[in-house]
Each structure stands twice: as structure tokens, then as C-alpha cells.
Short mmCIF file of C-alpha atoms in Angstrom, two decimals:
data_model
loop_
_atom_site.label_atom_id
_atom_site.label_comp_id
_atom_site.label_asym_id
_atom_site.label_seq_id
_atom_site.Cartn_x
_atom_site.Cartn_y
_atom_site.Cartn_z
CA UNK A 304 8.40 32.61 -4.75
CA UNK A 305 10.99 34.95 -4.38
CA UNK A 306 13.33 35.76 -7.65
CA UNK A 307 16.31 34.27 -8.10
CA UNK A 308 15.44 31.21 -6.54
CA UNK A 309 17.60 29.11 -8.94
CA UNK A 310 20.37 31.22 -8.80
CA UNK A 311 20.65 30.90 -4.67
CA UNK A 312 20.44 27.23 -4.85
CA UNK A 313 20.55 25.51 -8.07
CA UNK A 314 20.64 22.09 -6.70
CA UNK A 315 17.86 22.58 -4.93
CA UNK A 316 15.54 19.08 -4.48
CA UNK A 317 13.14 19.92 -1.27
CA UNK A 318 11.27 22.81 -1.55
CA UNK A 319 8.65 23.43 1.72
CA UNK A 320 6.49 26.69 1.63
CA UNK A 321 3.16 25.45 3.73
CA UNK A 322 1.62 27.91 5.32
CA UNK A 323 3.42 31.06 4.06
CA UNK A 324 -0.34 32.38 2.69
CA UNK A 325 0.79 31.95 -1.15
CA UNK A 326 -1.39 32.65 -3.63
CA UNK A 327 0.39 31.75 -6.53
CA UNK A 328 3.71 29.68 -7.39
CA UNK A 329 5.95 31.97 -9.82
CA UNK A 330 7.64 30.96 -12.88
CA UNK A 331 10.83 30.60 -10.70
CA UNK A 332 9.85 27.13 -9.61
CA UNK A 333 10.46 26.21 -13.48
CA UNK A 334 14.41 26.86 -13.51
CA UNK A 335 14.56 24.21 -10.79
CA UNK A 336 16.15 21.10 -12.39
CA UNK A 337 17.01 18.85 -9.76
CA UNK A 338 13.32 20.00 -7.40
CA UNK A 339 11.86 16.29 -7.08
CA UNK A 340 9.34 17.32 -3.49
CA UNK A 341 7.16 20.76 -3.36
CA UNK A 342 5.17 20.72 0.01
CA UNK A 343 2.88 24.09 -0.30
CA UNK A 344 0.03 22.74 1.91
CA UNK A 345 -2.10 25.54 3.53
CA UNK A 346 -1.92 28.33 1.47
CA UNK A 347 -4.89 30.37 -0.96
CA UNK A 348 -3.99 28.59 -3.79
CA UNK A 349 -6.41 27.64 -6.51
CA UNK A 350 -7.45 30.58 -8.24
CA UNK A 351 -6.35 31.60 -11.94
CA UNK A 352 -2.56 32.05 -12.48
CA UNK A 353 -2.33 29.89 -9.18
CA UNK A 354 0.52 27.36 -10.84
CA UNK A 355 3.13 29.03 -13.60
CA UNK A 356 2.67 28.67 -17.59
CA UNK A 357 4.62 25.89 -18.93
CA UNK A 358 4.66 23.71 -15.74
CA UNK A 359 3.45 20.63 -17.85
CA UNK A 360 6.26 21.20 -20.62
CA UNK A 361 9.21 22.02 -18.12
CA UNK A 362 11.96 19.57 -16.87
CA UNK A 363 10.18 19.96 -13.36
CA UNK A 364 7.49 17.91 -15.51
CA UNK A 365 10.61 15.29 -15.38
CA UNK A 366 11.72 15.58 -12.19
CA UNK A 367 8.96 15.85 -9.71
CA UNK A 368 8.20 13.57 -8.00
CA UNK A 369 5.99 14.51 -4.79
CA UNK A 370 3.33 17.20 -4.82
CA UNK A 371 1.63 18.67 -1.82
CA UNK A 372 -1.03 20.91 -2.52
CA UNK A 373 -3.15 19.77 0.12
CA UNK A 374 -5.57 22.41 2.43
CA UNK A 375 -5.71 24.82 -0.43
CA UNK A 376 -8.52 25.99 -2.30
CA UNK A 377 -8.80 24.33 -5.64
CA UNK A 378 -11.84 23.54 -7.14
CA UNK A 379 -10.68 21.03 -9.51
CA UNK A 380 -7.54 19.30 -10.20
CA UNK A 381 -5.30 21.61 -12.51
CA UNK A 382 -4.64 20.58 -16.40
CA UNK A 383 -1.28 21.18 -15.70
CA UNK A 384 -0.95 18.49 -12.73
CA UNK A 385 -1.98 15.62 -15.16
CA UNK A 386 1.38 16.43 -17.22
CA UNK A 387 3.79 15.86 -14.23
CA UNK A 388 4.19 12.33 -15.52
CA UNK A 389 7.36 11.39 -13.15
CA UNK A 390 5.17 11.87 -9.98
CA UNK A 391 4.86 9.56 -7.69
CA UNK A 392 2.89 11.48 -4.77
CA UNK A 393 -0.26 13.69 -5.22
CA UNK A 394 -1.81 15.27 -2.56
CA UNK A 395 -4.83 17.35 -2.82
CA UNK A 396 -6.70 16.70 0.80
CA UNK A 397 -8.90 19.36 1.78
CA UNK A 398 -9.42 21.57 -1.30
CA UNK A 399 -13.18 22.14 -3.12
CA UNK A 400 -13.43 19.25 -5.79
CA UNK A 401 -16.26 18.04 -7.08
CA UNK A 402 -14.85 15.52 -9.64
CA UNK A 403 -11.51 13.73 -10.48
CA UNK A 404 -10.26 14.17 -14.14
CA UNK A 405 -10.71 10.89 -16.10
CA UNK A 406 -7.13 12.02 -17.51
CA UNK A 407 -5.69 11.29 -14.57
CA UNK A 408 -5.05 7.68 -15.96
CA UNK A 409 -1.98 10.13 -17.62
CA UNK A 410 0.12 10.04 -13.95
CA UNK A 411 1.02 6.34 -14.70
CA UNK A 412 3.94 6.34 -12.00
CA UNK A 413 1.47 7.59 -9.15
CA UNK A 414 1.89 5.44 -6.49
CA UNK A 415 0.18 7.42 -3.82
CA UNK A 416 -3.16 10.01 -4.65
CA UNK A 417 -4.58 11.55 -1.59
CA UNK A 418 -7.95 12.95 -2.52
CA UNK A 419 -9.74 12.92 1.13
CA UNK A 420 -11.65 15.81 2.22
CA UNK A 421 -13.31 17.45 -0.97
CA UNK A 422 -16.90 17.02 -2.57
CA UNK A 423 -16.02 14.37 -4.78
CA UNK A 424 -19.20 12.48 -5.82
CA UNK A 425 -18.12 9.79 -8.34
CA UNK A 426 -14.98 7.32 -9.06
CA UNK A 427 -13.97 7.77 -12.63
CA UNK A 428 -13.49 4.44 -14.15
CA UNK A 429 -10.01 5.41 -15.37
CA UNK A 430 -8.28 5.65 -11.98
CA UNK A 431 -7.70 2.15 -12.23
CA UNK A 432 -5.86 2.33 -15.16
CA UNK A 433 -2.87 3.99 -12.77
CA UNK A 434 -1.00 0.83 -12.87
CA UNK A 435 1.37 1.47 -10.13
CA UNK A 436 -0.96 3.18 -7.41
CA UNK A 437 -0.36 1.92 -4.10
CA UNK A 438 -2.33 4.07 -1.25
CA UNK A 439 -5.32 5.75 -2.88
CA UNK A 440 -7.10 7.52 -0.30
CA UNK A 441 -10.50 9.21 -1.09
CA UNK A 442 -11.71 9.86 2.39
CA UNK A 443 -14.25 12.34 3.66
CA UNK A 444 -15.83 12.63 0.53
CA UNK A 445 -19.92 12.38 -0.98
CA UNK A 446 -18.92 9.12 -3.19
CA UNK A 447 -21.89 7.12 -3.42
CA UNK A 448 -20.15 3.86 -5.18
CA UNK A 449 -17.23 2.43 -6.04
CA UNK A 450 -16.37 1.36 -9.82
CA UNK A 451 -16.02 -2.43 -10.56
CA UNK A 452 -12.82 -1.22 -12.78
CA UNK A 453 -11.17 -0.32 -9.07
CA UNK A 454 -10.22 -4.10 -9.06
CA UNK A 455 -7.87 -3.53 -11.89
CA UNK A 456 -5.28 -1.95 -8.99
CA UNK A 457 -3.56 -4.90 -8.71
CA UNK A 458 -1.09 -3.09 -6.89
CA UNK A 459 -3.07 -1.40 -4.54
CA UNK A 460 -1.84 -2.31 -0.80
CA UNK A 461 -4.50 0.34 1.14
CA UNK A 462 -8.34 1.93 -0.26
CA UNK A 463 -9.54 4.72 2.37
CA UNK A 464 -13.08 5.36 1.68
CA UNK A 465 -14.54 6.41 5.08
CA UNK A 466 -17.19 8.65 5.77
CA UNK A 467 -18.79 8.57 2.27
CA UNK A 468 -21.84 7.44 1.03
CA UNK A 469 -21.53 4.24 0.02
CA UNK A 470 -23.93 1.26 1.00
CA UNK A 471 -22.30 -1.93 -0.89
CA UNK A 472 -19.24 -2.22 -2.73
CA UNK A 473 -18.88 -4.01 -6.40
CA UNK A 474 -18.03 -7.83 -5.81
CA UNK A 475 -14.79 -7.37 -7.49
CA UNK A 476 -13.64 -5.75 -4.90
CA UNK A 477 -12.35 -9.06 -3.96
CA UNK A 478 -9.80 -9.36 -6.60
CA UNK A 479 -7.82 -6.61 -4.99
CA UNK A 480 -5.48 -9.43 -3.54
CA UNK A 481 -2.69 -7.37 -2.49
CA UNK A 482 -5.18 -4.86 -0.64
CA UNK A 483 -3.55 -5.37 3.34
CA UNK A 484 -5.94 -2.27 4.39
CA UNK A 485 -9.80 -1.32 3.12
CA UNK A 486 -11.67 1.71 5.50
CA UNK A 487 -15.32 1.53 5.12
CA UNK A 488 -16.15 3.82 9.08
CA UNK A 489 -18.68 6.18 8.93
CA UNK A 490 -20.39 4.66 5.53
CA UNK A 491 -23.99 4.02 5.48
CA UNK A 492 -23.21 0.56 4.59
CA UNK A 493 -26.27 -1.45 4.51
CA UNK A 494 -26.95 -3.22 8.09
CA UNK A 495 -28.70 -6.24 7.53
CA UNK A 496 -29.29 -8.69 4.45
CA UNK A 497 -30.93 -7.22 1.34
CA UNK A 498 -32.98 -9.76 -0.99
CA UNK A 499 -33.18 -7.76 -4.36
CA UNK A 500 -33.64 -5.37 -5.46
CA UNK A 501 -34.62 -4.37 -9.18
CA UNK A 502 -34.77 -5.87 -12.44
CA UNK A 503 -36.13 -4.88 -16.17
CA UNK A 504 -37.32 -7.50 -18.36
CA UNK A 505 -34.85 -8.27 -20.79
CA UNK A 506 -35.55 -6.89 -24.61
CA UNK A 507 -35.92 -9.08 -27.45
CA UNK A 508 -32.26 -8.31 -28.94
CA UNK A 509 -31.46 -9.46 -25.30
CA UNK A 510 -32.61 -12.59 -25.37
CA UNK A 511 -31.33 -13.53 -29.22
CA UNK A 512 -28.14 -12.78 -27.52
CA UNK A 513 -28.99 -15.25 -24.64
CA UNK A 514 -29.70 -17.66 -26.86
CA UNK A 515 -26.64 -17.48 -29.24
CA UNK A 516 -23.96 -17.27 -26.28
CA UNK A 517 -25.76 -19.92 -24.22
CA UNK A 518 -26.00 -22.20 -26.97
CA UNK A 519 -22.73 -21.58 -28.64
CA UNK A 520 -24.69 -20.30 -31.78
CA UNK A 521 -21.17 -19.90 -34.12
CA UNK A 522 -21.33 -16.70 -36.07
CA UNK A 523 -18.96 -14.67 -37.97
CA UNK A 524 -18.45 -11.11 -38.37
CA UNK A 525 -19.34 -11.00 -41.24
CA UNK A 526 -22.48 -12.73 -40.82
CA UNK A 527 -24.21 -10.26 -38.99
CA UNK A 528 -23.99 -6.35 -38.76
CA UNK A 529 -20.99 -4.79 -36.51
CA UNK A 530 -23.20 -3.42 -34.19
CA UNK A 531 -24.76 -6.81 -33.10
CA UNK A 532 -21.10 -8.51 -33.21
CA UNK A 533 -19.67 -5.57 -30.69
CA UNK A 534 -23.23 -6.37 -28.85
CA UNK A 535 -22.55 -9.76 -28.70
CA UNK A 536 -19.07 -9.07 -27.32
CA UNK A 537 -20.43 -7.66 -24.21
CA UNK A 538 -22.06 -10.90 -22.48
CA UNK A 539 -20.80 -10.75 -18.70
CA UNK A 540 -21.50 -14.68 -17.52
CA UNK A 541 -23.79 -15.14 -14.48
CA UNK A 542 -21.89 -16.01 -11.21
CA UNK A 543 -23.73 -18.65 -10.45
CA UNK A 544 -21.50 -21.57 -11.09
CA UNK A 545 -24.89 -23.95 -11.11
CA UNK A 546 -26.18 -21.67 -14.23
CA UNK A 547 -23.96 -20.82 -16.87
CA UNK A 548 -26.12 -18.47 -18.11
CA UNK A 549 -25.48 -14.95 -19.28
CA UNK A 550 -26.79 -11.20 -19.37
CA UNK A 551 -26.13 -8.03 -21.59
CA UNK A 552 -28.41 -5.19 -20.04
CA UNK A 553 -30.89 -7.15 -18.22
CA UNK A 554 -29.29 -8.46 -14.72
CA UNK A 555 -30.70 -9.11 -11.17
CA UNK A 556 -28.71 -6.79 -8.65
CA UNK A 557 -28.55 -8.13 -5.29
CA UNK A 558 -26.26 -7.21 -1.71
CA UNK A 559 -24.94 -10.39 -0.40
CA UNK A 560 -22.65 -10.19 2.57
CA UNK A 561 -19.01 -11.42 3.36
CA UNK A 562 -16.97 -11.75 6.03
CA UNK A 563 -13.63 -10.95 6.49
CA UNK A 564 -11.08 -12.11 9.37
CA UNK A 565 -14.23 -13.50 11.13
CA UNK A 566 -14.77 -9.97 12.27
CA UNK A 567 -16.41 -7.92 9.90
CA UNK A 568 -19.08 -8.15 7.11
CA UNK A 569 -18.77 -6.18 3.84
CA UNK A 570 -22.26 -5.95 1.65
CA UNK A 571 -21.27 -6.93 -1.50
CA UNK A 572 -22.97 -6.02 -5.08
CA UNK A 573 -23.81 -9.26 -7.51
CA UNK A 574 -25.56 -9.37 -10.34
CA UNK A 575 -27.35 -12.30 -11.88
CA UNK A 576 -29.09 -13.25 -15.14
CA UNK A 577 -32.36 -13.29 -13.84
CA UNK A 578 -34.99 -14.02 -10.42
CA UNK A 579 -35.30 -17.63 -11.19
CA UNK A 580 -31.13 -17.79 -10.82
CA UNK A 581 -30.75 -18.73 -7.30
CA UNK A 582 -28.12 -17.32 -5.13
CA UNK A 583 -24.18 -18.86 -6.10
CA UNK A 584 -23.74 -19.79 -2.09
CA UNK A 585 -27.16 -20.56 -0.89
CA UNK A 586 -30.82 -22.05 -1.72
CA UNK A 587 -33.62 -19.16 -2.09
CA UNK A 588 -35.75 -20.97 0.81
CA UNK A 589 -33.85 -20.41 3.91
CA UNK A 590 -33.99 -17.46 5.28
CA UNK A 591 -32.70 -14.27 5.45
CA UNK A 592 -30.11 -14.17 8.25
CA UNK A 593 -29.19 -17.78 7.67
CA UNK A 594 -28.61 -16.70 3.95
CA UNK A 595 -26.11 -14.22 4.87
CA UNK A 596 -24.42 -16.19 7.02
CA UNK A 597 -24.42 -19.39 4.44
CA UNK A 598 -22.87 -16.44 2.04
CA UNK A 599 -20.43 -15.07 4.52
CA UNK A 600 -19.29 -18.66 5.35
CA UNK A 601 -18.13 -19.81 1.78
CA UNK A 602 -17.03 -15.89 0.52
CA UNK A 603 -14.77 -15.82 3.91
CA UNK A 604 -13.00 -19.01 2.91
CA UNK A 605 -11.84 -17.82 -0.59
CA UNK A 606 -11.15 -13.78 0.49
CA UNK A 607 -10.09 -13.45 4.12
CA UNK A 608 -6.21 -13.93 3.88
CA UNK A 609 -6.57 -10.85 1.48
CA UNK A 610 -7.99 -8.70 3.59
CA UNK A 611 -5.45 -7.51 6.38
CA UNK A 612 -7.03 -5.26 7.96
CA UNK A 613 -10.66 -3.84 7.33
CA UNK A 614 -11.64 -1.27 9.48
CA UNK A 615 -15.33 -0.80 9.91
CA UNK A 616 -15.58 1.42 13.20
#
């Protein structure tokens, strides 16, 4: 950036240099109070020295609010990026990442994070801890599943996950009841119904802890050992509403499908306490394509008016 900058125009809040074949951003950008949008898509950014010292502990950390870094050549997200705290736009399409920082739970006024064309592989649990993230596109990426946490958006309005990886998504996906847009194209989403799938024998700790939470077993903490207590703590209840059982590490995983808008069918990933729990929605005996459609029927009842718009092709 040329020197000077803040001398020429102090008040300065846009700031556009796309395509101008920069290779770094000088410390100039720092004596900037009142910058709140930097667009420098297209350039060679992304090596060492690529972003100035102190960018994290300047008032631009303050007043920022949109950042563009999109078609550049970063290979992971910068340090620096995750102490911008007053953004409310990141853009990083079409760089070289392979991961997204689990501190980017820090950028707690993001409302938009566009991540789409990289090598991301994974979802970090902590994005959904981003409390105000509305549009959260991840696009044209190697992600192979989605985290469960995801449904902790609750202010998520659009997901773009197309052409991925992915072959189900968690059931909770469902809770994501302001979501008006979900892109699933170009996944290799399973195609028909999938009866399950794997399951371990649960251990014998695993079935004490059965017992106790099924059979309201009172304990105190200080009747058994801490580690046991936080075990005990981590009992997720079966979904089948005719079982009331629970599970710890030992589950049944199984792809049931839902529709949506009477249109399109999402495979879903459950989990049950064991193969003798039969489906929530339907009996184990009929069969496979009248299964799905039994789930579909009672799924679609409860979900469809969330989904606006899911866009499969």
C-alpha cells in the first residue's frame, strides 16, 4: 500500500485493491481508524509478512468490519484474522486451506464466513459456537461430514455445502429452524435406503451405566469416583420414543431418510441404543423402500416449513 495512505485520506472507510497483484498489505493499513471494508480479492497474498505486525492489537481490530481476502493464496487462516473481533464478513473463497482454526469461535460478531473453494476436510466443532453467523458457506470443499454441534447456529438463515463429500448429514440438522436455504448438489449423498450399519458390543462399564440411568439408580458424587460421575454425565437418550433407553459409547448408527417440501429427500444420521431398538417411525418388518417412505412421511410433517429451500441438483 502506498505510504501516506492515512495522511491522503484519513477518513477513509472503503478500501478496494483486488487484483492489483499485492503481495503483502503494509503497516499503513494500521493508521486507518475509521477503515470498516478491505476488498483485496485476487492478489499473491498468503505468504510470510503477507498481513502487517500488530493487525490483531490495532483499532482496525475495532473497526473492521468486512474482510475480503478471497482468490488469494493462503494456506491457512492467519492468527491475526481471529483477533478482528468487530467483523462481521470473512471471506476466504478460493485460497489453499486444509483446516479451519477451532479459534475461530473468537469472531463472535461473524455473521457471514465464506470458506468455499479450498481443501478443507473437517468441520471444527467450535464454528457453532459463532452465535451470530448467518450465511456460512463451505462450498467446493473435501468435507466428508457435518458436526452435530452445527445445530447450535440458531441463527443460521443459509448452509452451502455443495460439491463435498458428504453422504448423510447428523439428524440435528433439523433443529436449524431458521435455516430458509441448505445446498447439498454435487454430494455423494447416499441414493437409496441404508439399514445399518455398525455396532460394537457395549463394555461392561457401559452397561452399569445402562442400568443406573435406565433405572434411576440415585447416586451422589461423592459416592462414586469423579471419573464415573463425569461418565455418567454423558448418557445421550435413544430416539426412539417407544424405548427410553440410553447409550454412552455403544450406539447403532443408521441413515434414515426425510423429506422436505415434498420434493427432496435428505439421508439423515440416527443413532440408537442397540439392534433390538426398532426404528422411531417404522416397524423393522416392512421393507426397505416402504421404510423410507414411512420415515419420510412422519419426519416431513415435523421439519418441512423449516426448510425453504433445499437445493439438491
Amino acid at each position: 500500500l502506498p505510504a501516506g495512505l492515512s495522511q491522503w485520506f484519513p477518513a477513509l472507510e472503503v478500501l478496494d485493491v483486488s487484483g492489483t497483484g499485492l503481495a503483502e498489505i503494509g503497516a499503513e493499513l494500521l493508521s486507518l481508524p475509521c477503515l470498516h471494508t478491505l476488498l483485496a480479492k485476487n492478489n499473491r497474498l498468503g505468504g510470510p509478512g503477507s498481513l502487517p505486525k500488530g493487525l490483531g492489537q490495532s483499532p482496525l481490530a475495532r473497526s473492521l468490519r468486512v474482510l475480503n481476502l478471497s482468490g488469494n493464496r493462503f494456506a491457512e487462516v492467519p492468527p491475526a484474522l481471529l483477533q478482528l473481533r468487530g467483523l462481521r464478513s470473512l471471506s476466504l473463497g478460493g485460497n489453499r486451506l486444509h483446516s479451519i482454526p477451532p479459534d475461530i469461535q473468537e469472531l463472535r460478531s461473524l455473521e457471514f464466513l465464506y470458506l468455499g473453494g479450498n481443501f478443507i476436510t473437517a468441520i471444527p466443532p467450535e464454528l457453532a459456537k459463532l452465535p451470530s453467523l448467518k450465511y456460512l458457506v463451505l462450498c467446493d470443499n473435501k468435507i466428508q461430514s457435518v458436526p452435530p454441534q452445527l445445530s447450535q447456529l440458531h441463527s443460521l438463515r443459509s448452509l452451502s455445502l455443495h460439491n463435498n463429500l458428504l453422504t448423510y448429514l447428523p439428524r440435528e440438522i433439523l433443529n436449524l429452524v431458521h435455516l430458509e436455504e441448505l445446498s447439498l448438489r454435487g454430494n455423494p449423498l447416499v441414493v437409496r435406503f441404508v439399514r445399518d450399519l455398525t455396532y460394537n458390543p457395549p463394555s461392561l462399564q457401559e452397561l452399569a451405566g445402562r442400568t443406573v440411568k435406565t433405572r434411576n439408580v440415585p447416586y451422589a458424587p461423592s459416592d462414586l469416583p469423579e471419573n464415573l460421575v463425569r461418565y455418567l454425565s454423558l448418557a445421550s437418550n435413544c430416539p426412539n420414543p417407544k424405548c427410553g433407553g440410553v447409550y454412552f459409547d455403544s450406539c447403532v448408527r443408521q441413515i434414515k431418510f426425510v423429506d422436505f417440501c415434498g420434493k427432496y429427500r435428505l439421508p439423515l444420521m440416527h443413532y440408537l441404543c442397540s439392534p433390538e431398538c426398532s426404528s422411531p417411525f417404522s416397524s423393522a418388518s416392512q421393507s426397505s423402500t416402504s421404510q423410507s417412505e414411512s420415515d419420510s412421511e412422519d419426519e416431513a410433517s415435523v421439519a418441512a416449513h423449516r426448510m425453504q429451500k433445499v437445493l439438491l441438483g
